Amino acid sequence: MDVIDRPLYELARLLESGEVSAEELAVEFLSRINKVDGIVGAFVTVDREGTLSGARMADKARRAGEAPSHLAGIPIAVKDNMCTRGIETTCSSKMLRGFVPPYDAHVVERVKAAGMLVIGKTNLDEFAMGSSTENSALRVTRNPWNLQRVPGGSSGGSAAAVAASEAPAALGSDTGGSVRVPASYCGIVGMKPTYGLVSRYGVVAYASSLDQVGPLAANVRDCAIMLRVIAGHDPRDSMSIDAEIPDYEAQLGRDIAGKVIGLPKEYFAEGIEPGVRDAVLEAAKQLSKLGVEVEEVSLPTVEYALAAYYIIASSEASSNLARFDGVRYGHRAEGAVDSVSMFMKTRAEGFGPEVKRRIMMGTYSLSAGYYDAYYKKASQVRSTLKSDFDRVFERCDALLTPTAPTTAFPIGERIDDPMSMYMSDVCTVTANLAGIPGISLPCGWQDGLPIGMQLLGKRFSEATLLQLAYAYEQAAGYPSRKAPVTKDRGCCSCH
Ligand code: GLN
């Protein structure tokens, strides 16, 4: 097996034993990117020089017995809405083209403190708004399983990079499903942590009460390792929680017999593709063979969650995006006669259609006379939904659902129909509204496309979710499958 196809935990072992050097690893991944990224389109920036020099430093430190951690020298990909000192951070928007942050996001600091290298920045839906990465102003990202399909979004570049073996792991952000949906479409593992577990400092804000950074990786163990790297208290994020971070990896092998998993009936309702539903129910059977008790539960408020999510997320976005005015960051329109026309022109030119749609929807929901009918109502749905979850978690250790209603859809299919695009998030937005953790992992394939299942748990139950996911993954024999783009000359549809 090529080194690029090895799990991250094995790369760490190979580095520690000296069987491979960080420099060799960097060269391998960079040449993989060279070979396939013209087709896959996962990256918007690749930091070749920085990665190579960082790798040499990691090798030197390791030889001197001074490596900052066993992960030192492993390259990872970072979604381009996280600030990276000295490297352009665009949010895949014209608005931020040319913005080079003078500082690192907390998660990037953490990755670097472990000695890991940021190999490049990945494509996303502009400002993380979307479910397919088609809203990027910079490039198209293709699904490595089928190049005519979307990789999911908004962290589509991060998911595609991992699925195409361009990086062993990646960071994404998840406001309503943006780590889990692309993980599901690309046949990998992705986790959205409990709100407050990972600092949002230096992550360009979309909807601050929902945003969380999470890892994407080829398997559950790697996901556990990456979560531990990025989790932890940061006083610069007022919602960051000061709690002990467990060694998630060390706890993976625990017996899951006797755990109770609920199947919320609302997530298996109309609109879920039969193939997806069947694969998730099959996974439930597999889990019960492992000694888990599976039972049907109900969360009646789920029906209203998607509508509530799009009102809350757009409202917060309309306020957060007010800062992009041509004065402080990125793009500034030319030829304006006064400051007001400069703001207007800058925003008209800098933002794409979906971002404008969200700003308008959000401003409308927050305006006098409509606030009670929209924003306030949505907030009420959010608290009722939280109570629904609290109730089922009195009995269940986790809930099992599909991650998305369908597998990856064709590029172009939903881009002109916002409602059908929003429907992609119907299974994931609930975790963000309730602040609870969720993980997506592969549970089958249909017509050559991966199907993802989602496990949800109560706040700070990441260790339990990872144990359940790991036990399932081991029993099911995933993820032994590799996206076809890794097998041939770089393209699965034209060989
Ligand atoms: N698709 C959802 C949206 O567009 C979620 C995006 C996200 O999680 N960043 O808002």
PDB file of C-alpha atoms and ligand atoms in Angstrom, residues 128-131 154 174-178 206 309-310 358 425, ligand 1:
ATOM      1  CA  ALA A 128     -19.586  28.008   4.458  1.00  0.00           C
ATOM      2  CA  MET A 129     -23.100  28.580   3.113  1.00  0.00           C
ATOM      3  CA  GLY A 130     -24.193  25.592   1.098  1.00  0.00           C
ATOM      4  CA  SER A 131     -24.290  21.821   0.967  1.00  0.00           C
ATOM      5  CA  SER A 154     -19.704  23.200   2.815  1.00  0.00           C
ATOM      6  CA  ASP A 174     -20.014  22.506  10.805  1.00  0.00           C
ATOM      7  CA  THR A 175     -22.806  25.042  11.301  1.00  0.00           C
ATOM      8  CA  GLY A 176     -25.640  22.845  10.058  1.00  0.00           C
ATOM      9  CA  GLY A 177     -23.927  19.737   8.733  1.00  0.00           C
ATOM     10  CA  SER A 178     -20.884  20.978   6.833  1.00  0.00           C
ATOM     11  CA  TYR A 206     -21.022  32.273   9.847  1.00  0.00           C
ATOM     12  CA  TYR A 309     -32.152  26.485  11.349  1.00  0.00           C
ATOM     13  CA  TYR A 310     -32.293  28.508   8.135  1.00  0.00           C
ATOM     14  CA  ARG A 358     -28.838  34.621   3.336  1.00  0.00           C
ATOM     15  CA  ASP A 425     -29.175  19.199   5.800  1.00  0.00           C
TER      16      ASP A 425
HETATM   17  N1  GLN B   1     -25.751  23.672   4.372  1.00  0.00           N
HETATM   18  C1  GLN B   1     -25.931  24.431   5.571  1.00  0.00           C
HETATM   19  C2  GLN B   1     -25.996  25.906   5.246  1.00  0.00           C
HETATM   20  O1  GLN B   1     -25.844  26.232   4.134  1.00  0.00           O
HETATM   21  C3  GLN B   1     -24.863  24.132   6.565  1.00  0.00           C
HETATM   22  C4  GLN B   1     -23.586  24.808   6.281  1.00  0.00           C
HETATM   23  C5  GLN B   1     -22.559  24.616   7.356  1.00  0.00           C
HETATM   24  O2  GLN B   1     -22.656  23.722   8.203  1.00  0.00           O
HETATM   25  N2  GLN B   1     -21.574  25.461   7.331  1.00  0.00           N
HETATM   26  O3  GLN B   1     -26.187  26.730   6.082  1.00  0.00           O
END
